[in-house]
Amino acid sequence: METINDYIESIFTNPDSQLDDVLASIEENDMRQISVPPASGKLLTMLATMSGARRVLEIGALGGYSGICLARGMAEGGTLTSLELIEDYANLAKSNLTKAGFGDRVTYMTGPALESLEQLAGRGETFDFFFIDADKENYENYLEACIRIAESGALIVCDNVLARGTVADESAEPTRNTEIMKTFNKTVANHPKLESLLIPVGDGLTVSIVK
């Protein structure tokens, strides 16, 4: 899987100084380097563009790498709402999106994402594009919360669903998320309100259309 991803990135991605600066800022702030890989980021941009995303919700900001990728693909006038548990991470992400020219189009909500999702639902807010890349234990909870505030035809994209390939390779040493992702993938595949497919780019992305 790593060989395939290396090949994809060598052919389909280009050097990106803006995103490289984000990765450098994450390292400078002693944060984990767990941003989406370049090919996954490019796919996020393409999906947002193809769907004409205008109201995007992100769960898990980290340093703003995926936020920039999403913002690049938003329709003119589109906005990004990003949920991040840790305030310092949200501040760094905000700084990086501002440097990238998207500062006036992004809003950060800090604290537990499920609480933020409840607040958004309580205000009657809806979204047409979602990206989930946070604590895996809550993926199913995040999914259901997103469906409740999704517009018809919205896209929901979830990252790390292959758990480093261990969901499919029984000979591989399982990670702490292997069984969680196996269960989650089955939930997504069979959810009555979703039409879904798993795309094996990066650590795997499920892409779902809300019916």
PDB file of C-alpha atoms in Angstrom, residues 88-197:
ATOM      1  CA  ASP A  88      -3.703  25.962  20.408  1.00  0.00           C
ATOM      2  CA  TYR A  89      -4.219  23.760  17.353  1.00  0.00           C
ATOM      3  CA  ALA A  90      -7.165  25.856  16.220  1.00  0.00           C
ATOM      4  CA  ASN A  91      -5.102  29.025  16.625  1.00  0.00           C
ATOM      5  CA  LEU A  92      -2.290  27.593  14.488  1.00  0.00           C
ATOM      6  CA  ALA A  93      -4.751  26.402  11.862  1.00  0.00           C
ATOM      7  CA  LYS A  94      -6.392  29.834  11.780  1.00  0.00           C
ATOM      8  CA  SER A  95      -2.988  31.453  11.328  1.00  0.00           C
ATOM      9  CA  ASN A  96      -2.092  29.120   8.479  1.00  0.00           C
ATOM     10  CA  LEU A  97      -5.410  29.592   6.687  1.00  0.00           C
ATOM     11  CA  THR A  98      -5.058  33.344   7.049  1.00  0.00           C
ATOM     12  CA  LYS A  99      -1.601  33.178   5.456  1.00  0.00           C
ATOM     13  CA  ALA A 100      -3.129  31.114   2.647  1.00  0.00           C
ATOM     14  CA  GLY A 101      -5.770  33.795   2.029  1.00  0.00           C
ATOM     15  CA  PHE A 102      -8.761  32.049   3.593  1.00  0.00           C
ATOM     16  CA  GLY A 103      -8.827  33.663   7.026  1.00  0.00           C
ATOM     17  CA  ASP A 104     -12.090  35.523   6.410  1.00  0.00           C
ATOM     18  CA  ARG A 105     -13.838  32.366   5.229  1.00  0.00           C
ATOM     19  CA  VAL A 106     -13.120  30.033   8.141  1.00  0.00           C
ATOM     20  CA  THR A 107     -14.592  29.827  11.644  1.00  0.00           C
ATOM     21  CA  TYR A 108     -13.170  27.669  14.425  1.00  0.00           C
ATOM     22  CA  MET A 109     -15.118  26.085  17.251  1.00  0.00           C
ATOM     23  CA  THR A 110     -12.994  24.617  20.043  1.00  0.00           C
ATOM     24  CA  GLY A 111     -13.863  21.908  22.527  1.00  0.00           C
ATOM     25  CA  PRO A 112     -15.377  18.430  22.125  1.00  0.00           C
ATOM     26  CA  ALA A 113     -16.675  18.133  18.576  1.00  0.00           C
ATOM     27  CA  LEU A 114     -19.896  16.388  19.560  1.00  0.00           C
ATOM     28  CA  GLU A 115     -20.812  19.386  21.712  1.00  0.00           C
ATOM     29  CA  SER A 116     -20.038  21.755  18.842  1.00  0.00           C
ATOM     30  CA  LEU A 117     -22.150  19.627  16.510  1.00  0.00           C
ATOM     31  CA  GLU A 118     -25.051  19.861  18.956  1.00  0.00           C
ATOM     32  CA  GLN A 119     -24.680  23.646  19.000  1.00  0.00           C
ATOM     33  CA  LEU A 120     -24.722  23.799  15.207  1.00  0.00           C
ATOM     34  CA  ALA A 121     -27.811  21.601  15.060  1.00  0.00           C
ATOM     35  CA  GLY A 122     -29.496  23.736  17.707  1.00  0.00           C
ATOM     36  CA  ARG A 123     -28.911  26.826  15.578  1.00  0.00           C
ATOM     37  CA  GLY A 124     -30.434  25.104  12.568  1.00  0.00           C
ATOM     38  CA  GLU A 125     -27.216  25.231  10.567  1.00  0.00           C
ATOM     39  CA  THR A 126     -26.749  22.837   7.658  1.00  0.00           C
ATOM     40  CA  PHE A 127     -23.764  21.896   5.498  1.00  0.00           C
ATOM     41  CA  ASP A 128     -23.140  20.397   2.078  1.00  0.00           C
ATOM     42  CA  PHE A 129     -19.658  18.943   2.632  1.00  0.00           C
ATOM     43  CA  PHE A 130     -18.133  17.236   5.664  1.00  0.00           C
ATOM     44  CA  PHE A 131     -14.634  15.983   6.399  1.00  0.00           C
ATOM     45  CA  ILE A 132     -14.090  13.789   9.449  1.00  0.00           C
ATOM     46  CA  ASP A 133     -10.503  13.274  10.625  1.00  0.00           C
ATOM     47  CA  ALA A 134     -10.488  13.123  14.406  1.00  0.00           C
ATOM     48  CA  ASP A 135     -10.644  10.544  17.223  1.00  0.00           C
ATOM     49  CA  LYS A 136     -11.616   7.264  15.626  1.00  0.00           C
ATOM     50  CA  GLU A 137     -13.619   6.068  18.628  1.00  0.00           C
ATOM     51  CA  ASN A 138     -16.242   8.705  17.840  1.00  0.00           C
ATOM     52  CA  TYR A 139     -16.397   8.265  14.067  1.00  0.00           C
ATOM     53  CA  GLU A 140     -19.847   6.687  14.146  1.00  0.00           C
ATOM     54  CA  ASN A 141     -21.121   9.403  16.488  1.00  0.00           C
ATOM     55  CA  TYR A 142     -19.658  12.079  14.230  1.00  0.00           C
ATOM     56  CA  LEU A 143     -21.179  10.420  11.186  1.00  0.00           C
ATOM     57  CA  GLU A 144     -24.685  10.400  12.644  1.00  0.00           C
ATOM     58  CA  ALA A 145     -24.344  13.981  13.873  1.00  0.00           C
ATOM     59  CA  CYS A 146     -23.221  15.096  10.417  1.00  0.00           C
ATOM     60  CA  ILE A 147     -26.106  13.322   8.714  1.00  0.00           C
ATOM     61  CA  ARG A 148     -28.534  15.216  10.959  1.00  0.00           C
ATOM     62  CA  ILE A 149     -27.238  18.593   9.749  1.00  0.00           C
ATOM     63  CA  ALA A 150     -26.529  17.578   6.160  1.00  0.00           C
ATOM     64  CA  GLU A 151     -28.285  19.007   3.159  1.00  0.00           C
ATOM     65  CA  SER A 152     -29.681  16.507   0.672  1.00  0.00           C
ATOM     66  CA  GLY A 153     -26.875  15.393  -1.622  1.00  0.00           C
ATOM     67  CA  ALA A 154     -24.138  16.476   0.785  1.00  0.00           C
ATOM     68  CA  LEU A 155     -20.796  14.673   0.757  1.00  0.00           C
ATOM     69  CA  ILE A 156     -19.287  13.134   3.888  1.00  0.00           C
ATOM     70  CA  VAL A 157     -15.613  12.182   3.627  1.00  0.00           C
ATOM     71  CA  CYS A 158     -13.860  10.225   6.391  1.00  0.00           C
ATOM     72  CA  ASP A 159     -10.103   9.677   6.675  1.00  0.00           C
ATOM     73  CA  ASN A 160      -7.925   6.795   7.939  1.00  0.00           C
ATOM     74  CA  VAL A 161     -10.545   4.156   7.243  1.00  0.00           C
ATOM     75  CA  LEU A 162      -7.947   1.575   6.143  1.00  0.00           C
ATOM     76  CA  ALA A 163      -6.057   1.783   9.453  1.00  0.00           C
ATOM     77  CA  ARG A 164      -2.726   1.459   7.632  1.00  0.00           C
ATOM     78  CA  GLY A 165      -4.130  -1.345   5.534  1.00  0.00           C
ATOM     79  CA  THR A 166      -4.841  -3.588   8.512  1.00  0.00           C
ATOM     80  CA  VAL A 167      -8.597  -3.705   7.904  1.00  0.00           C
ATOM     81  CA  ALA A 168      -7.916  -5.819   4.802  1.00  0.00           C
ATOM     82  CA  ASP A 169      -4.629  -7.579   5.614  1.00  0.00           C
ATOM     83  CA  GLU A 170      -5.160 -10.226   8.258  1.00  0.00           C
ATOM     84  CA  SER A 171      -1.435 -11.003   8.328  1.00  0.00           C
ATOM     85  CA  ALA A 172      -0.596  -7.436   9.370  1.00  0.00           C
ATOM     86  CA  GLU A 173      -0.143  -6.397  12.981  1.00  0.00           C
ATOM     87  CA  PRO A 174      -3.427  -4.678  13.892  1.00  0.00           C
ATOM     88  CA  THR A 175      -3.427  -1.091  15.104  1.00  0.00           C
ATOM     89  CA  ARG A 176      -5.563   0.192  17.955  1.00  0.00           C
ATOM     90  CA  ASN A 177      -8.036   1.412  15.336  1.00  0.00           C
ATOM     91  CA  THR A 178      -8.258  -1.710  13.165  1.00  0.00           C
ATOM     92  CA  GLU A 179     -11.445  -3.154  14.646  1.00  0.00           C
ATOM     93  CA  ILE A 180     -12.986   0.302  15.037  1.00  0.00           C
ATOM     94  CA  MET A 181     -12.474   1.006  11.343  1.00  0.00           C
ATOM     95  CA  LYS A 182     -13.717  -2.427  10.277  1.00  0.00           C
ATOM     96  CA  THR A 183     -16.964  -1.784  12.118  1.00  0.00           C
ATOM     97  CA  PHE A 184     -17.185   1.798  10.875  1.00  0.00           C
ATOM     98  CA  ASN A 185     -16.665   0.815   7.242  1.00  0.00           C
ATOM     99  CA  LYS A 186     -19.486  -1.725   7.462  1.00  0.00           C
ATOM    100  CA  THR A 187     -21.725   0.914   9.027  1.00  0.00           C
ATOM    101  CA  VAL A 188     -20.978   3.388   6.237  1.00  0.00           C
ATOM    102  CA  ALA A 189     -21.379   0.776   3.504  1.00  0.00           C
ATOM    103  CA  ASN A 190     -24.799  -0.305   4.761  1.00  0.00           C
ATOM    104  CA  HIS A 191     -26.190   2.970   6.113  1.00  0.00           C
ATOM    105  CA  PRO A 192     -29.718   3.539   4.760  1.00  0.00           C
ATOM    106  CA  LYS A 193     -29.146   7.287   4.377  1.00  0.00           C
ATOM    107  CA  LEU A 194     -25.842   7.016   2.508  1.00  0.00           C
ATOM    108  CA  GLU A 195     -24.433   5.881  -0.814  1.00  0.00           C
ATOM    109  CA  SER A 196     -20.757   5.207  -0.165  1.00  0.00           C
ATOM    110  CA  LEU A 197     -17.456   3.971  -1.514  1.00  0.00           C
TER     111      LEU A 197
END
